[in-house]
PDB file of C-alpha atoms in Angstrom:
ATOM      1  CA  MET A   1       6.159 -11.741 -12.985  1.00  0.00           C
ATOM      2  CA  LYS A   2       5.057  -9.514 -10.193  1.00  0.00           C
ATOM      3  CA  VAL A   3       2.133  -6.938  -9.831  1.00  0.00           C
ATOM      4  CA  SER A   4       0.636  -4.533  -6.927  1.00  0.00           C
ATOM      5  CA  ALA A   5      -2.410  -3.682  -6.005  1.00  0.00           C
ATOM      6  CA  ILE A   6      -3.216  -0.540  -3.842  1.00  0.00           C
ATOM      7  CA  ILE A   7      -6.262   0.110  -2.581  1.00  0.00           C
ATOM      8  CA  THR A   8      -6.990   3.822  -0.613  1.00  0.00           C
ATOM      9  CA  LEU A   9     -10.341   4.490   0.347  1.00  0.00           C
ATOM     10  CA  LYS A  10     -12.306   6.785  -2.064  1.00  0.00           C
ATOM     11  CA  LYS A  11     -12.080  10.575  -1.561  1.00  0.00           C
ATOM     12  CA  ASP A  12     -15.846  11.212  -0.037  1.00  0.00           C
ATOM     13  CA  VAL A  13     -15.132   8.175   2.128  1.00  0.00           C
ATOM     14  CA  LEU A  14     -13.821   9.377   5.959  1.00  0.00           C
ATOM     15  CA  ASP A  15     -10.561   7.260   7.280  1.00  0.00           C
ATOM     16  CA  PRO A  16     -10.963   7.092  11.193  1.00  0.00           C
ATOM     17  CA  GLN A  17      -7.791   5.116  11.466  1.00  0.00           C
ATOM     18  CA  GLY A  18      -6.055   7.853   9.197  1.00  0.00           C
ATOM     19  CA  LYS A  19      -7.335  10.253  11.490  1.00  0.00           C
ATOM     20  CA  VAL A  20      -5.779   8.844  14.526  1.00  0.00           C
ATOM     21  CA  ILE A  21      -2.480   7.559  12.923  1.00  0.00           C
ATOM     22  CA  GLN A  22      -2.427  11.480  11.998  1.00  0.00           C
ATOM     23  CA  GLN A  23      -2.607  12.131  16.350  1.00  0.00           C
ATOM     24  CA  ALA A  24      -0.277   9.641  16.560  1.00  0.00           C
ATOM     25  CA  LEU A  25       2.216  11.899  14.098  1.00  0.00           C
ATOM     26  CA  ASP A  26       1.071  15.301  16.216  1.00  0.00           C
ATOM     27  CA  GLY A  27       1.923  13.510  19.527  1.00  0.00           C
ATOM     28  CA  ILE A  28       5.835  12.698  18.447  1.00  0.00           C
ATOM     29  CA  GLY A  29       6.242  16.272  16.513  1.00  0.00           C
ATOM     30  CA  PHE A  30       5.110  16.234  13.116  1.00  0.00           C
ATOM     31  CA  ASN A  31       2.965  19.025  13.682  1.00  0.00           C
ATOM     32  CA  HIS A  32       2.685  19.635   9.879  1.00  0.00           C
ATOM     33  CA  VAL A  33       0.307  17.014   8.750  1.00  0.00           C
ATOM     34  CA  ASN A  34      -2.860  18.937   7.077  1.00  0.00           C
ATOM     35  CA  GLU A  35      -4.200  14.958   6.442  1.00  0.00           C
ATOM     36  CA  VAL A  36      -2.634  10.498   6.526  1.00  0.00           C
ATOM     37  CA  ARG A  37      -5.425   8.123   4.420  1.00  0.00           C
ATOM     38  CA  GLN A  38      -4.240   4.273   5.113  1.00  0.00           C
ATOM     39  CA  GLY A  39      -4.806   1.968   1.983  1.00  0.00           C
ATOM     40  CA  LYS A  40      -3.917  -1.892   1.489  1.00  0.00           C
ATOM     41  CA  TYR A  41      -0.641  -2.881  -0.635  1.00  0.00           C
ATOM     42  CA  PHE A  42      -1.083  -6.147  -2.236  1.00  0.00           C
ATOM     43  CA  GLU A  43       2.163  -7.288  -3.913  1.00  0.00           C
ATOM     44  CA  ILE A  44       1.060 -10.299  -5.782  1.00  0.00           C
ATOM     45  CA  ASP A  45       3.331 -13.175  -7.615  1.00  0.00           C
ATOM     46  CA  VAL A  46       0.935 -14.568 -10.697  1.00  0.00           C
ATOM     47  CA  GLU A  47       2.926 -17.150 -13.182  1.00  0.00           C
ATOM     48  CA  GLU A  48       1.550 -15.379 -15.852  1.00  0.00           C
ATOM     49  CA  ASN A  49       4.710 -13.412 -17.770  1.00  0.00           C
ATOM     50  CA  ASP A  50       2.547 -11.377 -19.918  1.00  0.00           C
ATOM     51  CA  PRO A  51       2.802  -7.621 -17.810  1.00  0.00           C
ATOM     52  CA  VAL A  52      -0.892  -6.878 -19.839  1.00  0.00           C
ATOM     53  CA  LYS A  53      -2.015 -10.130 -19.139  1.00  0.00           C
ATOM     54  CA  ALA A  54      -0.760 -10.373 -14.900  1.00  0.00           C
ATOM     55  CA  LYS A  55      -2.288  -6.849 -14.171  1.00  0.00           C
ATOM     56  CA  LYS A  56      -5.209  -7.881 -15.965  1.00  0.00           C
ATOM     57  CA  ILE A  57      -5.266 -10.321 -13.824  1.00  0.00           C
ATOM     58  CA  VAL A  58      -4.417  -9.105 -10.949  1.00  0.00           C
ATOM     59  CA  GLU A  59      -7.817  -6.023 -10.986  1.00  0.00           C
ATOM     60  CA  ASP A  60      -9.823  -8.974 -11.781  1.00  0.00           C
ATOM     61  CA  MET A  61      -8.659  -9.647  -7.707  1.00  0.00           C
ATOM     62  CA  CYS A  62      -8.988  -6.849  -7.215  1.00  0.00           C
ATOM     63  CA  LYS A  63     -12.943  -6.288  -8.298  1.00  0.00           C
ATOM     64  CA  LYS A  64     -13.555  -9.470  -7.668  1.00  0.00           C
ATOM     65  CA  LEU A  65     -12.382 -10.155  -3.760  1.00  0.00           C
ATOM     66  CA  LEU A  66      -9.295  -7.535  -2.718  1.00  0.00           C
ATOM     67  CA  ALA A  67     -11.356  -3.650  -2.853  1.00  0.00           C
ATOM     68  CA  ASN A  68     -14.744  -3.057  -1.660  1.00  0.00           C
ATOM     69  CA  LEU A  69     -16.004  -0.819  -5.160  1.00  0.00           C
ATOM     70  CA  VAL A  70     -19.025   0.993  -3.269  1.00  0.00           C
ATOM     71  CA  ILE A  71     -16.152   2.524  -1.365  1.00  0.00           C
ATOM     72  CA  GLU A  72     -12.527   2.262  -2.238  1.00  0.00           C
ATOM     73  CA  ASN A  73     -10.367   2.286  -5.623  1.00  0.00           C
ATOM     74  CA  TYR A  74      -7.603   0.052  -6.946  1.00  0.00           C
ATOM     75  CA  GLN A  75      -5.128   0.635  -8.612  1.00  0.00           C
ATOM     76  CA  ILE A  76      -2.323  -1.323 -10.270  1.00  0.00           C
ATOM     77  CA  ILE A  77       1.723  -1.390 -10.142  1.00  0.00           C
ATOM     78  CA  GLU A  78       3.656  -3.359 -12.442  1.00  0.00           C
ATOM     79  CA  THR A  79       6.180  -4.452  -9.471  1.00  0.00           C
ATOM     80  CA  GLN A  80       8.426  -6.711 -11.573  1.00  0.00           C
TER      81      GLN A  80
ATOM     82  CA  MET B   1       2.395  18.356  -0.809  1.00  0.00           C
ATOM     83  CA  LYS B   2       1.264  14.230  -0.705  1.00  0.00           C
ATOM     84  CA  VAL B   3       3.567  11.398  -0.361  1.00  0.00           C
ATOM     85  CA  SER B   4       2.546   7.901   0.019  1.00  0.00           C
ATOM     86  CA  ALA B   5       4.461   5.442   1.725  1.00  0.00           C
ATOM     87  CA  ILE B   6       4.617   1.457   1.591  1.00  0.00           C
ATOM     88  CA  ILE B   7       5.414  -0.949   4.052  1.00  0.00           C
ATOM     89  CA  THR B   8       6.289  -4.631   3.403  1.00  0.00           C
ATOM     90  CA  LEU B   9       7.495  -7.890   5.438  1.00  0.00           C
ATOM     91  CA  LYS B  10      11.274  -8.134   4.460  1.00  0.00           C
ATOM     92  CA  LYS B  11      11.788 -10.910   2.687  1.00  0.00           C
ATOM     93  CA  ASP B  12      12.235 -13.216   4.980  1.00  0.00           C
ATOM     94  CA  VAL B  13       9.382 -12.827   7.119  1.00  0.00           C
ATOM     95  CA  LEU B  14       6.133 -15.126   6.844  1.00  0.00           C
ATOM     96  CA  ASP B  15       3.253 -13.883   5.997  1.00  0.00           C
ATOM     97  CA  PRO B  16       0.749 -15.298   7.048  1.00  0.00           C
ATOM     98  CA  GLN B  17      -2.627 -12.313   6.013  1.00  0.00           C
ATOM     99  CA  GLY B  18      -0.781 -12.921   2.442  1.00  0.00           C
ATOM    100  CA  LYS B  19      -1.244 -16.712   2.843  1.00  0.00           C
ATOM    101  CA  VAL B  20      -5.104 -16.420   3.928  1.00  0.00           C
ATOM    102  CA  ILE B  21      -5.118 -14.172   0.473  1.00  0.00           C
ATOM    103  CA  GLN B  22      -3.670 -16.613  -1.390  1.00  0.00           C
ATOM    104  CA  GLN B  23      -5.821 -19.009  -0.934  1.00  0.00           C
ATOM    105  CA  ALA B  24      -9.198 -16.871  -0.276  1.00  0.00           C
ATOM    106  CA  LEU B  25      -7.892 -16.027  -4.291  1.00  0.00           C
ATOM    107  CA  ASP B  26      -7.988 -19.602  -4.848  1.00  0.00           C
ATOM    108  CA  GLY B  27     -11.092 -20.104  -3.685  1.00  0.00           C
ATOM    109  CA  ILE B  28     -12.472 -17.909  -5.975  1.00  0.00           C
ATOM    110  CA  GLY B  29     -10.816 -19.473  -9.124  1.00  0.00           C
ATOM    111  CA  PHE B  30      -7.392 -17.917  -8.960  1.00  0.00           C
ATOM    112  CA  ASN B  31      -5.304 -21.023  -9.335  1.00  0.00           C
ATOM    113  CA  HIS B  32      -2.287 -20.009 -11.188  1.00  0.00           C
ATOM    114  CA  VAL B  33      -1.123 -17.739  -7.985  1.00  0.00           C
ATOM    115  CA  ASN B  34       2.873 -17.943  -7.213  1.00  0.00           C
ATOM    116  CA  GLU B  35       2.922 -15.444  -3.915  1.00  0.00           C
ATOM    117  CA  VAL B  36       0.446 -13.461  -2.549  1.00  0.00           C
ATOM    118  CA  ARG B  37       2.240 -10.226   0.429  1.00  0.00           C
ATOM    119  CA  GLN B  38       0.085  -7.605   1.624  1.00  0.00           C
ATOM    120  CA  GLY B  39       1.456  -4.389   3.309  1.00  0.00           C
ATOM    121  CA  LYS B  40       0.454  -1.041   4.284  1.00  0.00           C
ATOM    122  CA  TYR B  41      -0.187   1.749   2.434  1.00  0.00           C
ATOM    123  CA  PHE B  42      -0.094   5.306   3.706  1.00  0.00           C
ATOM    124  CA  GLU B  43      -1.103   8.595   1.990  1.00  0.00           C
ATOM    125  CA  ILE B  44       0.486  11.258   3.842  1.00  0.00           C
ATOM    126  CA  ASP B  45      -0.146  15.711   3.141  1.00  0.00           C
ATOM    127  CA  VAL B  46       2.371  17.686   4.659  1.00  0.00           C
ATOM    128  CA  GLU B  47       2.091  21.237   4.830  1.00  0.00           C
ATOM    129  CA  GLU B  48       5.450  20.815   2.648  1.00  0.00           C
ATOM    130  CA  ASN B  49       6.130  22.509  -0.894  1.00  0.00           C
ATOM    131  CA  ASP B  50       9.099  21.120  -1.879  1.00  0.00           C
ATOM    132  CA  PRO B  51       9.742  17.542  -2.954  1.00  0.00           C
ATOM    133  CA  VAL B  52      13.009  16.115  -1.210  1.00  0.00           C
ATOM    134  CA  LYS B  53      11.434  17.643   1.792  1.00  0.00           C
ATOM    135  CA  ALA B  54       8.294  16.457   1.906  1.00  0.00           C
ATOM    136  CA  LYS B  55       9.982  13.153   1.295  1.00  0.00           C
ATOM    137  CA  LYS B  56      12.564  13.464   4.301  1.00  0.00           C
ATOM    138  CA  ILE B  57       9.729  14.018   7.089  1.00  0.00           C
ATOM    139  CA  VAL B  58       7.593  11.201   5.787  1.00  0.00           C
ATOM    140  CA  GLU B  59      10.507   8.918   5.987  1.00  0.00           C
ATOM    141  CA  ASP B  60      11.740  10.484   9.049  1.00  0.00           C
ATOM    142  CA  MET B  61       7.350   9.438  10.205  1.00  0.00           C
ATOM    143  CA  CYS B  62       8.774   5.606   8.599  1.00  0.00           C
ATOM    144  CA  LYS B  63      11.633   5.615  10.530  1.00  0.00           C
ATOM    145  CA  LYS B  64       9.529   6.981  13.915  1.00  0.00           C
ATOM    146  CA  LEU B  65       6.182   5.374  13.930  1.00  0.00           C
ATOM    147  CA  LEU B  66       5.382   3.709  10.644  1.00  0.00           C
ATOM    148  CA  ALA B  67       7.279   0.944  10.222  1.00  0.00           C
ATOM    149  CA  ASN B  68       8.696  -1.291  12.449  1.00  0.00           C
ATOM    150  CA  LEU B  69      12.186  -1.709  10.548  1.00  0.00           C
ATOM    151  CA  VAL B  70      12.927  -5.120  12.200  1.00  0.00           C
ATOM    152  CA  ILE B  71      11.025  -6.885  10.133  1.00  0.00           C
ATOM    153  CA  GLU B  72       9.014  -4.126   7.297  1.00  0.00           C
ATOM    154  CA  ASN B  73      10.668  -2.842   4.635  1.00  0.00           C
ATOM    155  CA  TYR B  74       9.278   1.176   3.632  1.00  0.00           C
ATOM    156  CA  GLN B  75       9.603   3.311   0.254  1.00  0.00           C
ATOM    157  CA  ILE B  76       8.270   6.440  -0.456  1.00  0.00           C
ATOM    158  CA  ILE B  77       6.626   7.568  -3.263  1.00  0.00           C
ATOM    159  CA  GLU B  78       5.904  11.759  -4.236  1.00  0.00           C
ATOM    160  CA  THR B  79       1.856  11.414  -5.043  1.00  0.00           C
ATOM    161  CA  GLN B  80       1.497  14.918  -6.149  1.00  0.00           C
TER     162      GLN B  80
END
């Protein structure tokens, strides 16, 4: 089954990439934006049909490889 | 209010970055993965309190800047 993981920078970590996107949006007329923060999104198709186990596997992946837990948070979402 | 956008590659578009992540996961013991696809995630705080309007604004942003609609799909999610 497919499980998705969203990795975002923690609240207190500066996001210069998001800032640049905000400036670009401002440049094309979106002037009422308070903040943009960018994150990563992974859609992982694991060979596991039990949603709970599949989520656990993807959570392990986040902890071991996908997310840097010092500065990032992860969020697991069931996709299918 | 905060609205999130998830940008993913369309189904038929190859995702070499996802493939590399899959190989890296395989290397650290996650051998039962069918596919990994990577996408982008944006959390946008717009000066608009009406959820419908806020989503509409972020959808416009996706169309005009954030997503390349030739090869990517977008998905808008209400965050807060």
